[in-house]
């Protein structure tokens, strides 16, 4: 910065101040995605975000996909069987982004994929579940998570989440949780709840930005 000049700095507030809000439904194409072949109760190997993504104040460059409808940044996480847990939760899966956490089985069909698109500093990681069935079949879920570089916002776009029409499933969870399970934020009515449904629906998790001049 030159003497006598002016500059503006963009900064995010501390990690505990995430907010969640509904946004227009606008998933991006998943045709360019890299397939992630998961089976029942499985977690992917480490996958590249494609840029440093700050989540609850920590930068991550790798992530993991659970067959049960969530992403995590924890390399030691399990698959999260067998229902979406109430968040926050000290004793179960942590450090996660859940879009339709329940007992799902990609081995019954459908596709899971991911890819990074765009140019720095505006890249996006796109993770898609397309027609993934619940355990033992039925009530398929199609949803997409988008992580944004620089703003570090998270979007969840749900094409179809039929909920529990057959009364066969437990609660589904849509929300985020930090690394030690002490802080979480969920979409209203979607925290280990067996009644919610979603069609062409989208939500954003974000931190407020402040401009310092």
Short mmCIF file of C-alpha atoms in Angstrom, two decimals:
data_model
loop_
_atom_site.label_atom_id
_atom_site.label_comp_id
_atom_site.label_asym_id
_atom_site.label_seq_id
_atom_site.Cartn_x
_atom_site.Cartn_y
_atom_site.Cartn_z
CA UNK A 1 0.00 0.00 0.00
CA UNK A 2 1.48 3.37 -1.00
CA UNK A 3 1.80 6.17 1.53
CA UNK A 4 -1.18 8.44 1.35
CA UNK A 5 -3.16 5.84 -0.62
CA UNK A 6 -6.28 3.96 0.34
CA UNK A 7 -7.13 0.29 0.34
CA UNK A 8 -10.06 -1.93 1.15
CA UNK A 9 -9.68 -5.27 2.88
CA UNK A 10 -12.33 -8.01 2.88
CA UNK A 11 -12.49 -10.17 6.00
CA UNK A 12 -14.86 -12.79 7.35
CA UNK A 13 -16.13 -12.90 10.91
CA UNK A 14 -15.16 -15.71 13.31
CA UNK A 15 -16.28 -19.24 12.57
CA UNK A 16 -19.11 -19.38 15.09
CA UNK A 17 -21.18 -16.82 13.16
CA UNK A 18 -22.29 -18.84 10.16
CA UNK A 19 -25.75 -18.01 8.92
CA UNK A 20 -28.08 -20.09 6.77
CA UNK A 21 -30.49 -18.68 4.19
CA UNK A 22 -32.56 -19.92 1.30
CA UNK A 23 -31.24 -19.09 -2.18
CA UNK A 24 -32.46 -19.68 -5.75
CA UNK A 25 -32.25 -23.29 -6.89
CA UNK A 26 -29.46 -23.40 -9.48
CA UNK A 27 -27.36 -26.58 -9.48
CA UNK A 28 -24.49 -26.72 -11.95
CA UNK A 29 -23.91 -29.46 -14.49
CA UNK A 30 -22.46 -32.67 -13.10
CA UNK A 31 -21.52 -34.12 -16.50
CA UNK A 32 -17.85 -33.16 -16.06
CA UNK A 33 -17.61 -34.86 -12.70
CA UNK A 34 -15.16 -37.54 -11.64
CA UNK A 35 -17.04 -40.65 -10.54
CA UNK A 36 -16.69 -41.79 -6.92
CA UNK A 37 -17.76 -45.45 -6.71
CA UNK A 38 -19.03 -45.98 -3.18
CA UNK A 39 -20.90 -48.93 -1.72
CA UNK A 40 -23.13 -49.27 1.33
CA UNK A 41 -21.55 -47.82 4.52
CA UNK A 42 -18.40 -46.52 2.87
CA UNK A 43 -16.25 -43.38 2.79
CA UNK A 44 -14.15 -42.23 -0.15
CA UNK A 45 -10.40 -41.85 -0.17
CA UNK A 46 -9.06 -38.30 0.24
CA UNK A 47 -10.23 -36.13 -2.65
CA UNK A 48 -8.83 -32.71 -3.67
CA UNK A 49 -10.93 -29.62 -3.04
CA UNK A 50 -8.88 -27.84 -5.71
CA UNK A 51 -8.21 -24.77 -3.55
CA UNK A 52 -7.85 -23.96 0.17
CA UNK A 53 -11.35 -23.96 1.66
CA UNK A 54 -11.83 -22.40 5.08
CA UNK A 55 -14.35 -24.24 7.27
CA UNK A 56 -14.92 -23.14 10.85
CA UNK A 57 -11.68 -21.17 10.72
CA UNK A 58 -9.42 -23.94 9.35
CA UNK A 59 -8.14 -24.28 5.77
CA UNK A 60 -8.67 -27.65 4.08
CA UNK A 61 -7.43 -28.88 0.71
CA UNK A 62 -8.78 -32.45 0.92
CA UNK A 63 -12.23 -33.83 1.69
CA UNK A 64 -14.07 -37.16 1.96
CA UNK A 65 -17.51 -38.29 0.81
CA UNK A 66 -19.69 -40.59 2.91
CA UNK A 67 -22.14 -42.90 1.19
CA UNK A 68 -24.74 -41.67 3.69
CA UNK A 69 -25.13 -38.15 2.37
CA UNK A 70 -22.44 -35.92 3.84
CA UNK A 71 -18.96 -34.52 3.18
CA UNK A 72 -16.29 -34.37 5.85
CA UNK A 73 -12.81 -32.94 6.29
CA UNK A 74 -11.91 -35.54 8.92
CA UNK A 75 -9.66 -38.31 7.53
CA UNK A 76 -10.66 -40.66 10.34
CA UNK A 77 -14.43 -40.39 9.99
CA UNK A 78 -16.75 -43.35 9.61
CA UNK A 79 -19.72 -43.51 7.22
CA UNK A 80 -22.22 -42.27 9.79
CA UNK A 81 -24.59 -45.22 9.89
CA UNK A 82 -27.49 -45.43 10.17
CA UNK A 83 -29.44 -42.18 10.35
CA UNK A 84 -28.89 -38.45 10.26
CA UNK A 85 -27.76 -37.38 13.72
CA UNK A 86 -28.90 -34.34 15.66
CA UNK A 87 -26.29 -31.54 15.42
CA UNK A 88 -24.21 -30.53 17.27
CA UNK A 89 -23.05 -33.92 18.48
CA UNK A 90 -19.80 -34.42 20.42
CA UNK A 91 -19.76 -38.19 20.09
CA UNK A 92 -20.48 -38.95 16.45
CA UNK A 93 -19.24 -37.85 13.01
CA UNK A 94 -17.82 -34.31 13.09
CA UNK A 95 -16.34 -31.69 10.78
CA UNK A 96 -19.05 -32.25 8.21
CA UNK A 97 -21.40 -30.80 5.64
CA UNK A 98 -24.58 -32.87 5.58
CA UNK A 99 -27.02 -32.48 2.70
CA UNK A 100 -29.28 -35.51 3.23
CA UNK A 101 -27.61 -37.56 5.94
CA UNK A 102 -29.47 -40.83 6.45
CA UNK A 103 -28.90 -44.53 5.61
CA UNK A 104 -28.18 -44.43 1.87
CA UNK A 105 -26.74 -47.12 -0.41
CA UNK A 106 -24.98 -46.00 -3.62
CA UNK A 107 -24.41 -49.69 -4.42
CA UNK A 108 -28.06 -49.88 -5.53
CA UNK A 109 -27.54 -47.47 -8.42
CA UNK A 110 -27.16 -43.80 -9.20
CA UNK A 111 -23.90 -41.86 -9.37
CA UNK A 112 -21.68 -39.83 -7.05
CA UNK A 113 -19.22 -37.38 -8.62
CA UNK A 114 -17.11 -34.31 -7.94
CA UNK A 115 -15.03 -31.76 -9.82
CA UNK A 116 -13.47 -28.33 -9.41
CA UNK A 117 -14.32 -25.63 -11.93
CA UNK A 118 -13.45 -21.97 -12.55
CA UNK A 119 -10.33 -19.84 -12.21
CA UNK A 120 -8.70 -18.55 -9.02
CA UNK A 121 -9.83 -16.80 -6.90
CA UNK A 122 -13.36 -17.85 -7.90
CA UNK A 123 -13.18 -21.63 -8.17
CA UNK A 124 -15.94 -23.98 -7.05
CA UNK A 125 -15.94 -27.58 -5.85
CA UNK A 126 -19.07 -29.38 -7.01
CA UNK A 127 -20.12 -32.67 -5.37
CA UNK A 128 -23.20 -34.43 -6.72
CA UNK A 129 -25.39 -37.32 -5.59
CA UNK A 130 -27.61 -38.35 -8.48
CA UNK A 131 -30.47 -40.79 -7.84
CA UNK A 132 -28.88 -42.41 -4.78
CA UNK A 133 -31.23 -44.86 -3.07
CA UNK A 134 -31.90 -45.41 0.61
CA UNK A 135 -30.71 -48.66 2.15
CA UNK A 136 -32.71 -51.60 0.72
CA UNK A 137 -33.94 -49.34 -2.09
CA UNK A 138 -36.40 -46.57 -2.73
CA UNK A 139 -36.91 -42.85 -2.14
CA UNK A 140 -33.88 -41.79 -4.20
CA UNK A 141 -32.02 -38.57 -3.41
CA UNK A 142 -30.54 -36.16 -5.95
CA UNK A 143 -28.56 -33.28 -4.43
CA UNK A 144 -25.46 -31.17 -4.94
CA UNK A 145 -23.03 -29.37 -2.64
CA UNK A 146 -21.00 -26.42 -3.94
CA UNK A 147 -18.01 -25.00 -2.02
CA UNK A 148 -16.80 -21.56 -3.10
CA UNK A 149 -13.24 -20.29 -3.06
CA UNK A 150 -12.50 -16.96 -1.30
CA UNK A 151 -16.00 -16.44 0.14
CA UNK A 152 -15.89 -19.96 1.64
CA UNK A 153 -19.66 -20.17 1.36
CA UNK A 154 -21.46 -23.50 1.06
CA UNK A 155 -24.53 -24.11 -1.07
CA UNK A 156 -26.76 -27.20 -1.02
CA UNK A 157 -29.04 -27.66 -4.03
CA UNK A 158 -31.59 -30.44 -3.68
CA UNK A 159 -33.43 -31.67 -6.75
CA UNK A 160 -35.25 -34.40 -4.87
CA UNK A 161 -35.31 -35.50 -1.24
CA UNK A 162 -38.60 -37.37 -0.76
CA UNK A 163 -38.22 -37.72 2.98
CA UNK A 164 -39.93 -40.72 4.53
CA UNK A 165 -43.06 -41.53 2.50
CA UNK A 166 -42.86 -45.24 3.29
CA UNK A 167 -42.15 -44.74 7.02
CA UNK A 168 -39.02 -46.84 6.57
CA UNK A 169 -36.32 -44.28 7.46
CA UNK A 170 -35.10 -42.38 10.47
CA UNK A 171 -34.27 -38.67 10.57
CA UNK A 172 -32.50 -36.84 7.75
CA UNK A 173 -30.04 -34.03 8.55
CA UNK A 174 -29.02 -30.99 6.50
CA UNK A 175 -26.43 -28.80 8.18
CA UNK A 176 -22.81 -28.17 9.12
CA UNK A 177 -20.71 -28.97 12.20
CA UNK A 178 -17.23 -28.00 13.35
CA UNK A 179 -14.27 -30.25 14.09
CA UNK A 180 -14.97 -31.05 17.73
CA UNK A 181 -18.75 -31.29 17.53
CA UNK A 182 -19.31 -28.22 19.71
CA UNK A 183 -20.83 -25.89 17.11
CA UNK A 184 -23.33 -26.63 14.36
CA UNK A 185 -25.94 -24.96 12.21
CA UNK A 186 -28.80 -26.73 10.43
CA UNK A 187 -31.53 -25.73 8.02
CA UNK A 188 -34.69 -25.14 10.09
CA UNK A 189 -36.72 -28.33 10.46
CA UNK A 190 -33.94 -30.49 9.00
CA UNK A 191 -32.01 -31.64 12.05
CA UNK A 192 -32.46 -35.42 12.42
CA UNK A 193 -36.07 -34.97 11.34
CA UNK A 194 -38.00 -37.74 9.56
CA UNK A 195 -40.71 -35.51 8.11
CA UNK A 196 -39.02 -32.95 5.85
CA UNK A 197 -38.94 -33.16 2.08
CA UNK A 198 -37.33 -30.99 -0.60
CA UNK A 199 -37.81 -30.48 -4.33
CA UNK A 200 -35.82 -27.94 -6.36
CA UNK A 201 -34.64 -26.38 -3.11
CA UNK A 202 -31.40 -24.55 -2.19
CA UNK A 203 -29.73 -23.19 0.96
CA UNK A 204 -26.53 -21.26 1.62
CA UNK A 205 -24.25 -21.35 4.67
CA UNK A 206 -22.03 -18.29 4.87
CA UNK A 207 -20.04 -15.96 7.08
CA UNK A 208 -20.76 -12.20 7.00
CA UNK A 209 -18.09 -10.16 5.22
CA UNK A 210 -16.86 -6.80 6.37
CA UNK A 211 -15.05 -4.17 4.29
CA UNK A 212 -12.24 -2.33 6.04
CA UNK A 213 -11.08 0.86 4.29
#
